[in-house]
PDB file of C-alpha atoms and ligand atoms in Angstrom:
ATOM      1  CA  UNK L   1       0.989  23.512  -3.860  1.00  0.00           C
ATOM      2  CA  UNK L   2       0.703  19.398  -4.344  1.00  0.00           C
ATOM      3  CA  UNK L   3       3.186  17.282  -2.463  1.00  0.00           C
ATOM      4  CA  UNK L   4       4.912  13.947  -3.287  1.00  0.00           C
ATOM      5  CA  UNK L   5       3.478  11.541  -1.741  1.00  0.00           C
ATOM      6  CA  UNK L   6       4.835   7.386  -1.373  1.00  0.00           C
ATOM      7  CA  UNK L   7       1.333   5.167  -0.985  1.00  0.00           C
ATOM      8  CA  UNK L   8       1.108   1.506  -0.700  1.00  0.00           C
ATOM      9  CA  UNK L   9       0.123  -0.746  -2.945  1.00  0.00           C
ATOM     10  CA  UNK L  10      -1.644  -4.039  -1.831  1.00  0.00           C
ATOM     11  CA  UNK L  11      -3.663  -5.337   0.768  1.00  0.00           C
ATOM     12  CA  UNK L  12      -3.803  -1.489   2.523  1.00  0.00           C
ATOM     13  CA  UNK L  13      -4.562   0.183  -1.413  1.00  0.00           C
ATOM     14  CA  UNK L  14      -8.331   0.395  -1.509  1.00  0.00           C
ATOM     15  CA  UNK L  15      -8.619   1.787   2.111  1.00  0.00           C
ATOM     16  CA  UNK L  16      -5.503   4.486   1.467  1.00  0.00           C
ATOM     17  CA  UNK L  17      -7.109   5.502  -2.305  1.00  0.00           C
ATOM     18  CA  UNK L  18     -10.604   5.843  -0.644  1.00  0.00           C
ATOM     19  CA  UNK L  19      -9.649   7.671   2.085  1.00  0.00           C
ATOM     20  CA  UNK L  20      -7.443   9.978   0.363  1.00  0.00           C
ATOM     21  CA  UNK L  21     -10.165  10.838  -1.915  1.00  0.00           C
ATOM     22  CA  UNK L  22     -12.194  11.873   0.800  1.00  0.00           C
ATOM     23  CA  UNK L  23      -9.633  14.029   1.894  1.00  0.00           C
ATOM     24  CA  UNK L  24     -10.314  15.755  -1.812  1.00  0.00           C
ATOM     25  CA  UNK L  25      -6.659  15.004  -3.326  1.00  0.00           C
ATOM     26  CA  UNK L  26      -6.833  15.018  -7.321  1.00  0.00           C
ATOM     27  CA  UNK L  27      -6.922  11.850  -9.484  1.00  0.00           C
ATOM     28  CA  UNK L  28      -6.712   9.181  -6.677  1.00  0.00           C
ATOM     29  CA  UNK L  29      -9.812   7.312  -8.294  1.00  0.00           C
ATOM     30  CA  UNK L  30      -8.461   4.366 -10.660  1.00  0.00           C
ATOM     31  CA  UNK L  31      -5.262   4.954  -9.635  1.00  0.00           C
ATOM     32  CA  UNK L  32      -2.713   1.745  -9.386  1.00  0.00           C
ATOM     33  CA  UNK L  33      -5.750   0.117 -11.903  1.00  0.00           C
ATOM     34  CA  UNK L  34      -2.661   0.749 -15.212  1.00  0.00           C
ATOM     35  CA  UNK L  35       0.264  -0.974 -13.491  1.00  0.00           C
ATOM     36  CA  UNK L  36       1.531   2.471 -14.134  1.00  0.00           C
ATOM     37  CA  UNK L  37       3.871   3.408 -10.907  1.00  0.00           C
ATOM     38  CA  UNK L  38       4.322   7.673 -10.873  1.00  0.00           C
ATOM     39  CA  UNK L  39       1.289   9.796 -11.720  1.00  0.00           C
ATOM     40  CA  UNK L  40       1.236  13.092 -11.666  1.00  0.00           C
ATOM     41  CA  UNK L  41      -1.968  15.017 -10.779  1.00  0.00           C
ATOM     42  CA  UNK L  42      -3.376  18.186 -10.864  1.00  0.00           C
ATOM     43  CA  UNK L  43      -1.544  21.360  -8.754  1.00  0.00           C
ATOM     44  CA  UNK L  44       1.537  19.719  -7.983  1.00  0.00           C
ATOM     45  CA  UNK L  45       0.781  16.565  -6.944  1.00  0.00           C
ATOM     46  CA  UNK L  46       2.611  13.594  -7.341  1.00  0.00           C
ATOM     47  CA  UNK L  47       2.174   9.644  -6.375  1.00  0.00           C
ATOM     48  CA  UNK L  48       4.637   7.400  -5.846  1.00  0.00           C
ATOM     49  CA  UNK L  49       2.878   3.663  -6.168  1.00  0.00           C
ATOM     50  CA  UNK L  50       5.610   1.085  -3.927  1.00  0.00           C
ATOM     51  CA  UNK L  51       5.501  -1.470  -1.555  1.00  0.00           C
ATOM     52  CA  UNK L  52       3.818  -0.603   1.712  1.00  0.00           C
ATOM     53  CA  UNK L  53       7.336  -1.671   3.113  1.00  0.00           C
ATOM     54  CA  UNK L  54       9.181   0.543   1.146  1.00  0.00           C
ATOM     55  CA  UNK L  55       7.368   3.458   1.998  1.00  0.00           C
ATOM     56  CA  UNK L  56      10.247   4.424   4.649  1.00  0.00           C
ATOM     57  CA  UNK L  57      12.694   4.425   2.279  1.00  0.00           C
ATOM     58  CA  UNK L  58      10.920   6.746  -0.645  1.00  0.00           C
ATOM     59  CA  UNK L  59       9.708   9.163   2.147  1.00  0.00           C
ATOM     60  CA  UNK L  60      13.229   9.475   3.933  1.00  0.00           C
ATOM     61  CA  UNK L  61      15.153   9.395   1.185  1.00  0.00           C
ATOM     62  CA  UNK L  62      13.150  12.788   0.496  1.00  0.00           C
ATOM     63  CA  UNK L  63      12.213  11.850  -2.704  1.00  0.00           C
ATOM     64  CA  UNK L  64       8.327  11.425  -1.604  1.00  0.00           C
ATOM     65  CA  UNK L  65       7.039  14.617   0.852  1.00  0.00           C
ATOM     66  CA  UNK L  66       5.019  12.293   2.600  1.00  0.00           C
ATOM     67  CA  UNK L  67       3.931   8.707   2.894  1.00  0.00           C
ATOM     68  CA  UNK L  68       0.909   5.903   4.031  1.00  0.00           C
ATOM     69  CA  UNK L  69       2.214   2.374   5.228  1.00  0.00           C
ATOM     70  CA  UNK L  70       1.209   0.674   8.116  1.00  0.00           C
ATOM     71  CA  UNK L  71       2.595   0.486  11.811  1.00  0.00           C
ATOM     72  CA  UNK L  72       3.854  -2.598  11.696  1.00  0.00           C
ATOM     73  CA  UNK L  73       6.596  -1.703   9.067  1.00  0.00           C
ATOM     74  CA  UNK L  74       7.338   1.858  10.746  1.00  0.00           C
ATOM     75  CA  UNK L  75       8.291  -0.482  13.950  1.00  0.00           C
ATOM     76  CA  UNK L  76      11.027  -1.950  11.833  1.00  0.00           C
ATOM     77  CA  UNK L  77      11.651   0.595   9.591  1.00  0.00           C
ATOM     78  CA  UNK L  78      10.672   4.218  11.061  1.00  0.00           C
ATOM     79  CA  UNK L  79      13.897   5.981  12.201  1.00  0.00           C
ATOM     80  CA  UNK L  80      13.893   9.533  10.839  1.00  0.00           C
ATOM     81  CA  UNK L  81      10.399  10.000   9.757  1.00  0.00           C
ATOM     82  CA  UNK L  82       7.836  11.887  11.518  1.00  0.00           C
ATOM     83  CA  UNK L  83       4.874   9.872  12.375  1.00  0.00           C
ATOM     84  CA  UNK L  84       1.980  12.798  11.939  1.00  0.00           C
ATOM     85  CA  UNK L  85      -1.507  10.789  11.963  1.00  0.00           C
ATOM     86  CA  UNK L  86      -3.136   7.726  12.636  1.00  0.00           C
ATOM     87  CA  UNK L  87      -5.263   7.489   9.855  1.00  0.00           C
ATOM     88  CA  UNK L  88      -7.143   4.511  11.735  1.00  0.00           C
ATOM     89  CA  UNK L  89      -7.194   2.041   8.449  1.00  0.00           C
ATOM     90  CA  UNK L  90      -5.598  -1.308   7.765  1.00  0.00           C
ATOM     91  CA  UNK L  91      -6.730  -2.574  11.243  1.00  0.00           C
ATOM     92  CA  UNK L  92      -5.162  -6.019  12.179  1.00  0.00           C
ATOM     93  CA  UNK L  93      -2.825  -6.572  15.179  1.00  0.00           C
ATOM     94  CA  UNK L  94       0.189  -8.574  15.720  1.00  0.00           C
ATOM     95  CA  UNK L  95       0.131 -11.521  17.336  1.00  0.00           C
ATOM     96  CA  UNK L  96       2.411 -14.607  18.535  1.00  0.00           C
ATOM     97  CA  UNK L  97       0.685 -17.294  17.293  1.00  0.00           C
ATOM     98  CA  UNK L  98       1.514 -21.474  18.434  1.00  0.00           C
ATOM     99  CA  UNK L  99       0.688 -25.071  17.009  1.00  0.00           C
ATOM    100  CA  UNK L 100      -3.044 -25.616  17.662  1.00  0.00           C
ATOM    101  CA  UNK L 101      -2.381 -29.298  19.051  1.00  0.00           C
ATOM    102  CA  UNK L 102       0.485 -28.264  20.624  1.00  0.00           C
ATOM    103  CA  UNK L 103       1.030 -27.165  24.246  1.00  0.00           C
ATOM    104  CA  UNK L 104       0.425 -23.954  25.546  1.00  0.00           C
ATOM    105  CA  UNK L 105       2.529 -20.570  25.523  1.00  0.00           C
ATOM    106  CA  UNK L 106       2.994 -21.462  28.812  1.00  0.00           C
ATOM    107  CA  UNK L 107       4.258 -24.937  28.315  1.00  0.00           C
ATOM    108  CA  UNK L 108       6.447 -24.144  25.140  1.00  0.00           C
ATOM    109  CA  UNK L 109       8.024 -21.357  26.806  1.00  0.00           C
ATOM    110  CA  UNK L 110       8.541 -23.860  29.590  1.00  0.00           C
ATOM    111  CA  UNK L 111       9.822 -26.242  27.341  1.00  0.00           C
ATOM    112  CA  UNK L 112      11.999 -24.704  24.665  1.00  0.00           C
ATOM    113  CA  UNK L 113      13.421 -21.961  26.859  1.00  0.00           C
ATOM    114  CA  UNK L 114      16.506 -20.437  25.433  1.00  0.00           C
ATOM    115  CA  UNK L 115      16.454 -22.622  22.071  1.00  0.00           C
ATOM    116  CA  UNK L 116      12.786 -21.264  21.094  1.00  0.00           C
ATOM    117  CA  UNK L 117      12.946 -20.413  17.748  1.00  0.00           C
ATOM    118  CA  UNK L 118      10.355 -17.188  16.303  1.00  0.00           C
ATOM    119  CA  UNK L 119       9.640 -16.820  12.239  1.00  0.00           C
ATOM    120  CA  UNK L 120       8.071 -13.354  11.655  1.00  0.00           C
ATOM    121  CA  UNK L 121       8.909 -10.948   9.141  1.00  0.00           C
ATOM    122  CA  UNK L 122       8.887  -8.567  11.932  1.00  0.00           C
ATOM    123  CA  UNK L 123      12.063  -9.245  13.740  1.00  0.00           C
ATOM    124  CA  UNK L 124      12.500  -5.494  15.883  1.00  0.00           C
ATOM    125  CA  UNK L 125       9.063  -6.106  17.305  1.00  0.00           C
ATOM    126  CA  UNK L 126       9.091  -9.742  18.041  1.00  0.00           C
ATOM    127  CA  UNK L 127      12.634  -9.597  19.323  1.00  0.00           C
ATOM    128  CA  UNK L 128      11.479  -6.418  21.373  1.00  0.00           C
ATOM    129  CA  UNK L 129       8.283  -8.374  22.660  1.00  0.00           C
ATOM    130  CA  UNK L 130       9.988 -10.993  23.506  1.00  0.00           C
ATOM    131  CA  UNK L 131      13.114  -9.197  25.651  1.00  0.00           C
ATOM    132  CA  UNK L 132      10.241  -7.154  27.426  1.00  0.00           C
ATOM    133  CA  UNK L 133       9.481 -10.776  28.699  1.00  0.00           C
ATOM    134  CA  UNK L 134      13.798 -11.343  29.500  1.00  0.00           C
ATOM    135  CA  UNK L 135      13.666 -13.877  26.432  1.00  0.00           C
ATOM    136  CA  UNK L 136      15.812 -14.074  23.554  1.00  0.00           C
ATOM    137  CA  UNK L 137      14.933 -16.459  21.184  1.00  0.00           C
ATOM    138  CA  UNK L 138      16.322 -17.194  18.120  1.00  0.00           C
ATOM    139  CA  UNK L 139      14.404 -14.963  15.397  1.00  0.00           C
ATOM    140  CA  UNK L 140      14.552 -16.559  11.692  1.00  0.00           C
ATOM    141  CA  UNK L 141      13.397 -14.085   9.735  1.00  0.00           C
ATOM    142  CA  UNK L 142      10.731 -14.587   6.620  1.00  0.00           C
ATOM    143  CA  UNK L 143       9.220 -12.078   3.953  1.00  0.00           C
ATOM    144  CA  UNK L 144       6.110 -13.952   3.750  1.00  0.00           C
ATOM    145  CA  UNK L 145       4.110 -17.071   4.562  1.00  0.00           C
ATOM    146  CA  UNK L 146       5.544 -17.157   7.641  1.00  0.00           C
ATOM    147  CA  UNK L 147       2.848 -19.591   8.889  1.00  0.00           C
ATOM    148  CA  UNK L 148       4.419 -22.034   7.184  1.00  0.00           C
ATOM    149  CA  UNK L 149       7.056 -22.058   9.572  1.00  0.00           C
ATOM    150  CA  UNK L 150       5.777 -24.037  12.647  1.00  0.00           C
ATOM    151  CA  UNK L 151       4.338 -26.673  10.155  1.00  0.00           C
ATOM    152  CA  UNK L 152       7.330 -27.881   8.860  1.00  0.00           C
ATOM    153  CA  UNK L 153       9.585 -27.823  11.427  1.00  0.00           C
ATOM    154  CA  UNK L 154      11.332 -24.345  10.831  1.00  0.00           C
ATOM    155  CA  UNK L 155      10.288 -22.518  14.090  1.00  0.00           C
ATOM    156  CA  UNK L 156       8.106 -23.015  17.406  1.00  0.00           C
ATOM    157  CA  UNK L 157       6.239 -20.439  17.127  1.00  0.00           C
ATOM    158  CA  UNK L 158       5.715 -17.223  14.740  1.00  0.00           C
ATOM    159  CA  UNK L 159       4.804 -13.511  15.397  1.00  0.00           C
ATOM    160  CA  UNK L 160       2.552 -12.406  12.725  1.00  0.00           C
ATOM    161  CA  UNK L 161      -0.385  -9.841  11.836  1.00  0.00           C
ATOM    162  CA  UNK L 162      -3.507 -11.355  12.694  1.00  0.00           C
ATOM    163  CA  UNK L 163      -6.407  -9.308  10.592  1.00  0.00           C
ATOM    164  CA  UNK L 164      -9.101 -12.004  10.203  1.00  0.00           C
ATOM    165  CA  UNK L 165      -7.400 -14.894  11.915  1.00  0.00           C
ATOM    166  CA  UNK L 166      -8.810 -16.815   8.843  1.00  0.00           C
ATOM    167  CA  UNK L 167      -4.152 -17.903   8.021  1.00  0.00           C
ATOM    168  CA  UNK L 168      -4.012 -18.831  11.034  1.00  0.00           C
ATOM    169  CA  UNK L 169      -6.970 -21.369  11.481  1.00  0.00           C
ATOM    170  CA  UNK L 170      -6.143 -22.314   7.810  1.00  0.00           C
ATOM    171  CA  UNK L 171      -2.685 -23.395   8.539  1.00  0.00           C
ATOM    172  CA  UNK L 172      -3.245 -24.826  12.404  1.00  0.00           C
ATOM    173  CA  UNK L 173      -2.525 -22.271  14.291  1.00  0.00           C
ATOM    174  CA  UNK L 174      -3.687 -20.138  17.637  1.00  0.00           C
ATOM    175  CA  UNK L 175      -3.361 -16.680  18.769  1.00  0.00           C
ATOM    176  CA  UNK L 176      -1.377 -17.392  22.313  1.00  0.00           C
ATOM    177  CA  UNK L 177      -0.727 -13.639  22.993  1.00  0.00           C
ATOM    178  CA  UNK L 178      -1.422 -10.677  21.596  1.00  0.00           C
ATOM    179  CA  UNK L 179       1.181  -8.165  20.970  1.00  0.00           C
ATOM    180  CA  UNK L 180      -0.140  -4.596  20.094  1.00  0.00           C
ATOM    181  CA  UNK L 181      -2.841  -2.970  17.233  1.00  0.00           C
ATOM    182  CA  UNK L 182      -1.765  -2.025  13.558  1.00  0.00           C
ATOM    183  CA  UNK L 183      -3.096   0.928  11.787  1.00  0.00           C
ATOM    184  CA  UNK L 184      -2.057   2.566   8.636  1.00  0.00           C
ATOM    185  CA  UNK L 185       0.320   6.190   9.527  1.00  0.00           C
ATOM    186  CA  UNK L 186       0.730   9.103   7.787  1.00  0.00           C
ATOM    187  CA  UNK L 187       5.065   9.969   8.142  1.00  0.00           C
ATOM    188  CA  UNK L 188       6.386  12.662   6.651  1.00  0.00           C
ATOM    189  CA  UNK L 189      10.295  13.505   5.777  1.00  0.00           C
ATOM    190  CA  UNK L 190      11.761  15.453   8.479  1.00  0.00           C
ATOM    191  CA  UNK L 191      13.194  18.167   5.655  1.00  0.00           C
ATOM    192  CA  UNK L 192       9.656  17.816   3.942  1.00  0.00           C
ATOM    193  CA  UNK L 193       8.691  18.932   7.226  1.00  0.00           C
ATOM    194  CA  UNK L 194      11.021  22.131   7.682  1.00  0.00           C
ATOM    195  CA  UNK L 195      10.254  23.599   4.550  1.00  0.00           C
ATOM    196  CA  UNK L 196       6.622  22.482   3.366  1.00  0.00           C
ATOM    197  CA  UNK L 197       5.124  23.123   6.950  1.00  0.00           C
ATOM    198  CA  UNK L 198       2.512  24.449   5.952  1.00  0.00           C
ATOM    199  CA  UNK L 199       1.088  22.072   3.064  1.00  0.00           C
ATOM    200  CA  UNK L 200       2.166  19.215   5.317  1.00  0.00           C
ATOM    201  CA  UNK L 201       0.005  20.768   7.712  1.00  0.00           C
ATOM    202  CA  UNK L 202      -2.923  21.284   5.220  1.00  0.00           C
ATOM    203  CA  UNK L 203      -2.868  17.432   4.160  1.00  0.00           C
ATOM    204  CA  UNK L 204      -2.994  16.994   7.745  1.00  0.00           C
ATOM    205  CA  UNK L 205      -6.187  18.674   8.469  1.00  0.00           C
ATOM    206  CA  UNK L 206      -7.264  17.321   5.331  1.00  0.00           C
ATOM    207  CA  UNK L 207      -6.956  14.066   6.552  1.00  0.00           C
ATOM    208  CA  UNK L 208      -7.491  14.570   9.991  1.00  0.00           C
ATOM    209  CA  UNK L 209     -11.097  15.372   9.170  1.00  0.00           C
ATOM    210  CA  UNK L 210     -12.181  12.451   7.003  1.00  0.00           C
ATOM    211  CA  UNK L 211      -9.672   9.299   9.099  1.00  0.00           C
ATOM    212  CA  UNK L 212     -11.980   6.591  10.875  1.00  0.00           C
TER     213      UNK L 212
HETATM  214  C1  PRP F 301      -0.861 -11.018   6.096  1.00  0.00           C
HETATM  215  C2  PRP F 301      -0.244 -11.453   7.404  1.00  0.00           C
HETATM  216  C3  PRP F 301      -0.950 -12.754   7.669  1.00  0.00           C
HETATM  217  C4  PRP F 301      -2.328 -12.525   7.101  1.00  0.00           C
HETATM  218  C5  PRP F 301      -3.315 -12.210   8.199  1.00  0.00           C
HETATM  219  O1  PRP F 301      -0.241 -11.693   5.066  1.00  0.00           O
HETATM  220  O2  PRP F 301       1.166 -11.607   7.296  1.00  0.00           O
HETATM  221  O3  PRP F 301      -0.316 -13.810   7.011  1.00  0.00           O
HETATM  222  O4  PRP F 301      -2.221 -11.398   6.221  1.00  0.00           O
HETATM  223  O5  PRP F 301      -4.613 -12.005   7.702  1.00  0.00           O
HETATM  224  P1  PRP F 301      -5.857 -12.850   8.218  1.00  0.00           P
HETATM  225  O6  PRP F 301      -5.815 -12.884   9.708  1.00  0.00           O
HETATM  226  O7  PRP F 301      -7.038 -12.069   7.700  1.00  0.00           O
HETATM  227  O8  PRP F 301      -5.791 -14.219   7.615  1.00  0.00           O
HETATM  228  P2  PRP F 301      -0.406 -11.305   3.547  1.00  0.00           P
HETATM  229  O9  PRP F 301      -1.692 -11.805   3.005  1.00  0.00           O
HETATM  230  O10 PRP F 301      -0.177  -9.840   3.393  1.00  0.00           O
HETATM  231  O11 PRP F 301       0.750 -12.171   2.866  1.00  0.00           O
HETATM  232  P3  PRP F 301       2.228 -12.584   3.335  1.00  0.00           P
HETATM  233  O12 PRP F 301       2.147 -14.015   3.711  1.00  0.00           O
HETATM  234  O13 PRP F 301       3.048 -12.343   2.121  1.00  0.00           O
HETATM  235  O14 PRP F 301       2.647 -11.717   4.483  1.00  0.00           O
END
């Protein structure tokens, strides 16, 4: 029997779609080419096309089986879901990045102290990276562009995924510490879990056998 399954669209779709049709699952070529959000495919199958950052919310809602998104959104967002498999795509890492002319991590921590002030659109990891160092700083949160931030003013520094480092040069910033790898995840809902075991288990070794 097919499951339901929440996959992301965006920067981590080519890499999920080609790797899932590896793994043999029905109709995944072309797919999210229509704009068209639900398919289903053949034997039970059924894809849910939403934001990699909504994947949490499909999958533990229990109206998806199963989901892809990346690690750095389970950090934020991954309470009640099983995390079953790296699937060892949509490698980048997250970074805190600084000013390129400015001083270094050393210095601005030095500097600002308490009042240091973080944009990331990742605030449970950044504010957990940065109390691992017994620092709270202020975290302003931002959905997007958040290399903007240090530019104009709106924060000191930013933590950030770093894939290519090409947004960071572009906008004149370093990497002054790096924080921990991203890879796409395979979660599953808990319930899913209970009672489809066992085809949970077969996308599993399914996937197992064709993941980087
Ligand atoms: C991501 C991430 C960085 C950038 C890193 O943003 O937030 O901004 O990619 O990639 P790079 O090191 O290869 O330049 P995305 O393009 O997803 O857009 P966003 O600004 O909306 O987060």
């Amino acid at each position: 029997m097919g499951l339901t399954l929440a996959l992301p669209k965006g920067r981590l779709w080519p890499d999920v779609q080609a790797l899932l049709d590896r793994a043999g699952l029905p109709a995944i070529g072309g797919l999210a080419e229509d704009r068209q959000l639900l398919h289903d495919a053949a034997d039970g199958w059924r894809y849910l096309l939403v934001r990699p950052s909504d994947v949490p919310t499909f999958v533990r809602e229990g109206v998806a089986d199963a989901g892809v998104t990346g690690k750095d959104v389970l950090f934020e967002d991954g309470d009640g879901l099983y995390e079953m498999l790296d699937l060892g795509i949509g490698r980048s890492h997250m970074a805190v990045a600084v000013p390129a002319d400015g001083p270094d991590w050393a210095r601005l921590l030095a500097e600002r102290g308490g009042s240091l002030r973080v944009a990331t659109s990742y605030p449970a990891a950044a504010r957990a990276f940065f109390a691992a160092h017994g620092l709270s700083p202020r975290v302003i949160r931002l959905r997007g562009s958040v290399e903007l931030a240090p530019q104009v003013g709106l924060a000191d520094c930013i933590v950030d995924l770093v894939e290519t480092g090409r947004t960071l040069a572009a906008n004149g910033l370093r990497e002054a510490v790096a924080i921990g790898p991203v890879t796409a995840r395979l979660v599953a809902n808990q319930q899913a879990y209970r009672w489809k075991g066992a085809d949970l288990g077969g996308l599993l070794g399914r996937l197992r056998e064709v993941a980087a």
